């Protein structure tokens, strides 16, 4: 792959050279190999337009809307593209919800005293339970168990039984709008069944109906999966608060036993940090010749962890997002890679063999060809499982250190991580007023929630995301970043105080006054729900203005997988201007494109924008924000 197409980050470009030297199969070359006609980004035009289907034995079919060429069953290109999008949405929703189920199991087992964890945020437990209308009398254990029962009951409501969680957490104005459209959701499982069943051959072939089903699934996911998940993880592990964190591949020191929890679920990662902080485990590492034992936060599991826990010499730092996975593994510094439910690549076993680390799935969702090690997470056994993983890592150290030449001297930076609604309020002195005043008087023009992944389409890793974020802050727009894109922001230095230099005068002044960076690290893609809750709080503080009237927008400059697609659909249902890149596979479906880009505005108030150029993308966001400011009279 052309060197300019590797990554925003020097560390990754350095490791790519090693990967090439070692002749390893890698994501950059695989991406290029998928291209047609020597163009890495060129793929089959039907697939890129979303008008290709292989759901039944009469296919694969290709559609052309202009010629009214339909699938054998008669579905149009618009129907095909939206049906495939809805199936992606179901996968994303399901995976989010798998994580949420594990969190509820963990909270329940913790309330019974059967895990190595404690309920850390008793006040949040009570306040969140109260918001949901749950009885808050009695002990933390009793309240936590009631919360688990309440959430699980809601998840299992049928699609025609309105969700109590959505009812308790969404704004009245949004609830009214969703009811009017018939997209107020039932429980997660009912919604996933409704959507999946609708996608069967010869069931729902109407793109508008499929799009509305996607929205109700998106609403269910944001409130039932994401908010319940993140707030229960806060209750267990702590509310994110701003603190410094080491980031980039310089966090990897080959002389330590390095354990990398990877994926999205932080349970075993936290259990391992708790153990590794004990002197006996440091002694075990030293006994095999290492300087010590470190847990290195990685990808979204790492993001879940670093937003809540402070670094020290054991919980040492954060590497980056999923695209740099092979670079991390090729560093020659890894002893154990614990793979939970998200973002572990099928190619990892080759890297484990070459660079001598143990690759261990820790979720029943994850499997690798040729890997027989497995420690499926069970909350009640978390302590013993964490010890088993640490022991495997310690036992690996000598062989790895003897056999693999490590790459050292990689860049190391500091980022400020750990912003949340609570910590933003705290930084503002207990009220949103200083932020709202800055919006009202124009010091900052608006706020963008950057919820993104990282992809190689059109640019190298994080290149487009960083370009969009820099352009936003230059134009005095505060950015809250989430997801793998947030990892990109941290490693690129935009979550550091020094990044104020890139900000426009108003934003720079505000950041200096509040002592915050211009890009606030707001967690993972699962924190999309948390962001919706913050947006609702802002709408309320401004006098219950509709969310659609706020000078805010959502941006996904490098969306990648199926979880991201359900976030974008939810943003539209929430009524937000939503910038998405790369261009999703819908361009062969002109009526669907018109629905998403134009008509949805009159339906939910949201609007999709697609644009590959960073400056033009921000032009669109700014125009939207200025229009909203005008409407609010500010
Ligand atoms: S479901 Fe319809 S479009 Fe899809 S493969 Fe079957 S006949 Fe073709
Ligand atoms: S959905 Fe995107 S941001 Fe979230 S874990 Fe997957 S790649 Fe990362």
PDB file of N, CA, C and O in Angstrom, residues 450-485:
ATOM      1  N   UNK A 450     -18.562  13.597  17.878  1.00  0.00           N
ATOM      2  CA  UNK A 450     -17.854  12.823  16.855  1.00  0.00           C
ATOM      3  C   UNK A 450     -17.837  11.367  17.317  1.00  0.00           C
ATOM      4  O   UNK A 450     -17.103  11.002  18.233  1.00  0.00           O
ATOM      5  N   UNK A 451     -18.743  10.586  16.750  1.00  0.00           N
ATOM      6  CA  UNK A 451     -18.834   9.163  17.121  1.00  0.00           C
ATOM      7  C   UNK A 451     -18.380   8.389  15.912  1.00  0.00           C
ATOM      8  O   UNK A 451     -19.108   8.306  14.922  1.00  0.00           O
ATOM      9  N   UNK A 452     -17.184   7.851  15.956  1.00  0.00           N
ATOM     10  CA  UNK A 452     -16.664   7.292  14.723  1.00  0.00           C
ATOM     11  C   UNK A 452     -15.816   6.064  14.969  1.00  0.00           C
ATOM     12  O   UNK A 452     -15.436   5.759  16.109  1.00  0.00           O
ATOM     13  N   UNK A 453     -15.539   5.363  13.872  1.00  0.00           N
ATOM     14  CA  UNK A 453     -14.644   4.217  13.913  1.00  0.00           C
ATOM     15  C   UNK A 453     -13.317   4.677  13.319  1.00  0.00           C
ATOM     16  O   UNK A 453     -12.885   5.800  13.534  1.00  0.00           O
ATOM     17  N   UNK A 454     -12.730   3.822  12.530  1.00  0.00           N
ATOM     18  CA  UNK A 454     -11.542   4.135  11.768  1.00  0.00           C
ATOM     19  C   UNK A 454     -11.572   3.185  10.585  1.00  0.00           C
ATOM     20  O   UNK A 454     -11.896   2.013  10.744  1.00  0.00           O
ATOM     21  N   UNK A 455     -11.286   3.693   9.401  1.00  0.00           N
ATOM     22  CA  UNK A 455     -11.377   2.850   8.207  1.00  0.00           C
ATOM     23  C   UNK A 455     -10.252   3.213   7.254  1.00  0.00           C
ATOM     24  O   UNK A 455      -9.670   4.301   7.360  1.00  0.00           O
ATOM     25  N   UNK A 456      -9.962   2.314   6.334  1.00  0.00           N
ATOM     26  CA  UNK A 456      -8.939   2.616   5.328  1.00  0.00           C
ATOM     27  C   UNK A 456      -9.550   3.154   4.044  1.00  0.00           C
ATOM     28  O   UNK A 456      -8.824   3.472   3.106  1.00  0.00           O
ATOM     29  N   UNK A 457     -10.866   3.230   3.989  1.00  0.00           N
ATOM     30  CA  UNK A 457     -11.478   3.705   2.746  1.00  0.00           C
ATOM     31  C   UNK A 457     -11.086   5.161   2.475  1.00  0.00           C
ATOM     32  O   UNK A 457     -11.251   6.023   3.329  1.00  0.00           O
ATOM     33  N   UNK A 458     -10.551   5.398   1.343  1.00  0.00           N
ATOM     34  CA  UNK A 458     -10.176   6.728   0.819  1.00  0.00           C
ATOM     35  C   UNK A 458      -8.942   7.365   1.464  1.00  0.00           C
ATOM     36  O   UNK A 458      -8.264   8.160   0.832  1.00  0.00           O
ATOM     37  N   UNK A 459      -8.679   7.088   2.747  1.00  0.00           N
ATOM     38  CA  UNK A 459      -7.491   7.687   3.385  1.00  0.00           C
ATOM     39  C   UNK A 459      -6.864   6.667   4.340  1.00  0.00           C
ATOM     40  O   UNK A 459      -7.444   5.621   4.590  1.00  0.00           O
ATOM     41  N   UNK A 460      -5.712   7.014   4.909  1.00  0.00           N
ATOM     42  CA  UNK A 460      -5.100   6.145   5.925  1.00  0.00           C
ATOM     43  C   UNK A 460      -5.861   6.232   7.241  1.00  0.00           C
ATOM     44  O   UNK A 460      -6.779   7.059   7.400  1.00  0.00           O
ATOM     45  N   UNK A 461      -5.469   5.377   8.185  1.00  0.00           N
ATOM     46  CA  UNK A 461      -6.134   5.318   9.485  1.00  0.00           C
ATOM     47  C   UNK A 461      -6.220   6.699  10.143  1.00  0.00           C
ATOM     48  O   UNK A 461      -5.192   7.370  10.320  1.00  0.00           O
ATOM     49  N   UNK A 462      -7.405   7.124  10.491  1.00  0.00           N
ATOM     50  CA  UNK A 462      -7.676   8.352  11.261  1.00  0.00           C
ATOM     51  C   UNK A 462      -7.348   9.662  10.525  1.00  0.00           C
ATOM     52  O   UNK A 462      -7.507  10.742  11.094  1.00  0.00           O
ATOM     53  N   UNK A 463      -6.887   9.577   9.289  1.00  0.00           N
ATOM     54  CA  UNK A 463      -6.475  10.801   8.580  1.00  0.00           C
ATOM     55  C   UNK A 463      -7.680  11.732   8.375  1.00  0.00           C
ATOM     56  O   UNK A 463      -7.620  12.932   8.680  1.00  0.00           O
ATOM     57  N   UNK A 464      -8.780  11.165   7.893  1.00  0.00           N
ATOM     58  CA  UNK A 464      -9.947  12.005   7.630  1.00  0.00           C
ATOM     59  C   UNK A 464     -10.588  12.480   8.941  1.00  0.00           C
ATOM     60  O   UNK A 464     -11.014  13.636   9.053  1.00  0.00           O
ATOM     61  N   UNK A 465     -10.633  11.611   9.939  1.00  0.00           N
ATOM     62  CA  UNK A 465     -11.232  11.999  11.232  1.00  0.00           C
ATOM     63  C   UNK A 465     -10.482  13.184  11.835  1.00  0.00           C
ATOM     64  O   UNK A 465     -11.091  14.134  12.342  1.00  0.00           O
ATOM     65  N   UNK A 466      -9.154  13.106  11.791  1.00  0.00           N
ATOM     66  CA  UNK A 466      -8.349  14.188  12.366  1.00  0.00           C
ATOM     67  C   UNK A 466      -8.555  15.480  11.559  1.00  0.00           C
ATOM     68  O   UNK A 466      -8.697  16.561  12.134  1.00  0.00           O
ATOM     69  N   UNK A 467      -8.630  15.350  10.232  1.00  0.00           N
ATOM     70  CA  UNK A 467      -8.846  16.541   9.399  1.00  0.00           C
ATOM     71  C   UNK A 467     -10.191  17.195   9.734  1.00  0.00           C
ATOM     72  O   UNK A 467     -10.287  18.429   9.854  1.00  0.00           O
ATOM     73  N   UNK A 468     -11.223  16.376   9.901  1.00  0.00           N
ATOM     74  CA  UNK A 468     -12.555  16.924  10.226  1.00  0.00           C
ATOM     75  C   UNK A 468     -12.529  17.584  11.604  1.00  0.00           C
ATOM     76  O   UNK A 468     -13.023  18.704  11.791  1.00  0.00           O
ATOM     77  N   UNK A 469     -11.933  16.909  12.576  1.00  0.00           N
ATOM     78  CA  UNK A 469     -11.910  17.467  13.943  1.00  0.00           C
ATOM     79  C   UNK A 469     -11.143  18.788  13.982  1.00  0.00           C
ATOM     80  O   UNK A 469     -11.576  19.759  14.616  1.00  0.00           O
ATOM     81  N   UNK A 470     -10.009  18.827  13.283  1.00  0.00           N
ATOM     82  CA  UNK A 470      -9.212  20.075  13.283  1.00  0.00           C
ATOM     83  C   UNK A 470      -9.997  21.219  12.649  1.00  0.00           C
ATOM     84  O   UNK A 470      -9.955  22.352  13.115  1.00  0.00           O
ATOM     85  N   UNK A 471     -10.717  20.894  11.585  1.00  0.00           N
ATOM     86  CA  UNK A 471     -11.502  21.925  10.893  1.00  0.00           C
ATOM     87  C   UNK A 471     -12.646  22.411  11.806  1.00  0.00           C
ATOM     88  O   UNK A 471     -12.971  23.599  11.831  1.00  0.00           O
ATOM     89  N   UNK A 472     -13.235  21.494  12.548  1.00  0.00           N
ATOM     90  CA  UNK A 472     -14.333  21.875  13.455  1.00  0.00           C
ATOM     91  C   UNK A 472     -13.839  22.802  14.552  1.00  0.00           C
ATOM     92  O   UNK A 472     -14.445  23.848  14.821  1.00  0.00           O
ATOM     93  N   UNK A 473     -12.732  22.425  15.190  1.00  0.00           N
ATOM     94  CA  UNK A 473     -12.282  23.265  16.316  1.00  0.00           C
ATOM     95  C   UNK A 473     -11.760  24.613  15.811  1.00  0.00           C
ATOM     96  O   UNK A 473     -11.918  25.628  16.476  1.00  0.00           O
ATOM     97  N   UNK A 474     -11.183  24.590  14.610  1.00  0.00           N
ATOM     98  CA  UNK A 474     -10.725  25.863  14.013  1.00  0.00           C
ATOM     99  C   UNK A 474     -11.903  26.834  13.877  1.00  0.00           C
ATOM    100  O   UNK A 474     -11.760  28.035  14.012  1.00  0.00           O
ATOM    101  N   UNK A 475     -13.094  26.253  13.634  1.00  0.00           N
ATOM    102  CA  UNK A 475     -14.270  27.121  13.447  1.00  0.00           C
ATOM    103  C   UNK A 475     -15.080  27.262  14.740  1.00  0.00           C
ATOM    104  O   UNK A 475     -16.294  27.442  14.730  1.00  0.00           O
ATOM    105  N   UNK A 476     -14.394  27.092  15.862  1.00  0.00           N
ATOM    106  CA  UNK A 476     -14.996  27.328  17.184  1.00  0.00           C
ATOM    107  C   UNK A 476     -16.157  26.385  17.502  1.00  0.00           C
ATOM    108  O   UNK A 476     -17.160  26.793  18.098  1.00  0.00           O
ATOM    109  N   UNK A 477     -16.002  25.163  17.105  1.00  0.00           N
ATOM    110  CA  UNK A 477     -17.002  24.149  17.465  1.00  0.00           C
ATOM    111  C   UNK A 477     -16.343  23.156  18.417  1.00  0.00           C
ATOM    112  O   UNK A 477     -15.291  22.577  18.103  1.00  0.00           O
ATOM    113  N   UNK A 478     -16.947  23.015  19.581  1.00  0.00           N
ATOM    114  CA  UNK A 478     -16.421  22.079  20.573  1.00  0.00           C
ATOM    115  C   UNK A 478     -16.743  20.656  20.119  1.00  0.00           C
ATOM    116  O   UNK A 478     -17.860  20.370  19.683  1.00  0.00           O
ATOM    117  N   UNK A 479     -15.751  19.759  20.229  1.00  0.00           N
ATOM    118  CA  UNK A 479     -15.948  18.377  19.787  1.00  0.00           C
ATOM    119  C   UNK A 479     -15.928  17.444  20.998  1.00  0.00           C
ATOM    120  O   UNK A 479     -15.041  17.522  21.842  1.00  0.00           O
ATOM    121  N   UNK A 480     -16.946  16.585  21.066  1.00  0.00           N
ATOM    122  CA  UNK A 480     -16.949  15.493  22.041  1.00  0.00           C
ATOM    123  C   UNK A 480     -16.717  14.222  21.244  1.00  0.00           C
ATOM    124  O   UNK A 480     -17.502  13.906  20.352  1.00  0.00           O
ATOM    125  N   UNK A 481     -15.643  13.498  21.554  1.00  0.00           N
ATOM    126  CA  UNK A 481     -15.333  12.362  20.679  1.00  0.00           C
ATOM    127  C   UNK A 481     -15.553  11.029  21.381  1.00  0.00           C
ATOM    128  O   UNK A 481     -15.302  10.876  22.573  1.00  0.00           O
ATOM    129  N   UNK A 482     -16.055  10.086  20.585  1.00  0.00           N
ATOM    130  CA  UNK A 482     -16.386   8.746  21.091  1.00  0.00           C
ATOM    131  C   UNK A 482     -15.962   7.690  20.083  1.00  0.00           C
ATOM    132  O   UNK A 482     -15.837   7.974  18.898  1.00  0.00           O
ATOM    133  N   UNK A 483     -15.811   6.473  20.573  1.00  0.00           N
ATOM    134  CA  UNK A 483     -15.550   5.349  19.688  1.00  0.00           C
ATOM    135  C   UNK A 483     -14.086   5.221  19.327  1.00  0.00           C
ATOM    136  O   UNK A 483     -13.213   5.861  19.916  1.00  0.00           O
ATOM    137  N   UNK A 484     -13.823   4.381  18.317  1.00  0.00           N
ATOM    138  CA  UNK A 484     -12.439   4.220  17.872  1.00  0.00           C
ATOM    139  C   UNK A 484     -11.888   5.548  17.363  1.00  0.00           C
ATOM    140  O   UNK A 484     -10.695   5.813  17.454  1.00  0.00           O
ATOM    141  N   UNK A 485     -12.768   6.402  16.827  1.00  0.00           N
ATOM    142  CA  UNK A 485     -12.341   7.734  16.399  1.00  0.00           C
ATOM    143  C   UNK A 485     -11.767   8.526  17.568  1.00  0.00           C
ATOM    144  O   UNK A 485     -10.847   9.339  17.398  1.00  0.00           O
TER     145      UNK A 485
END
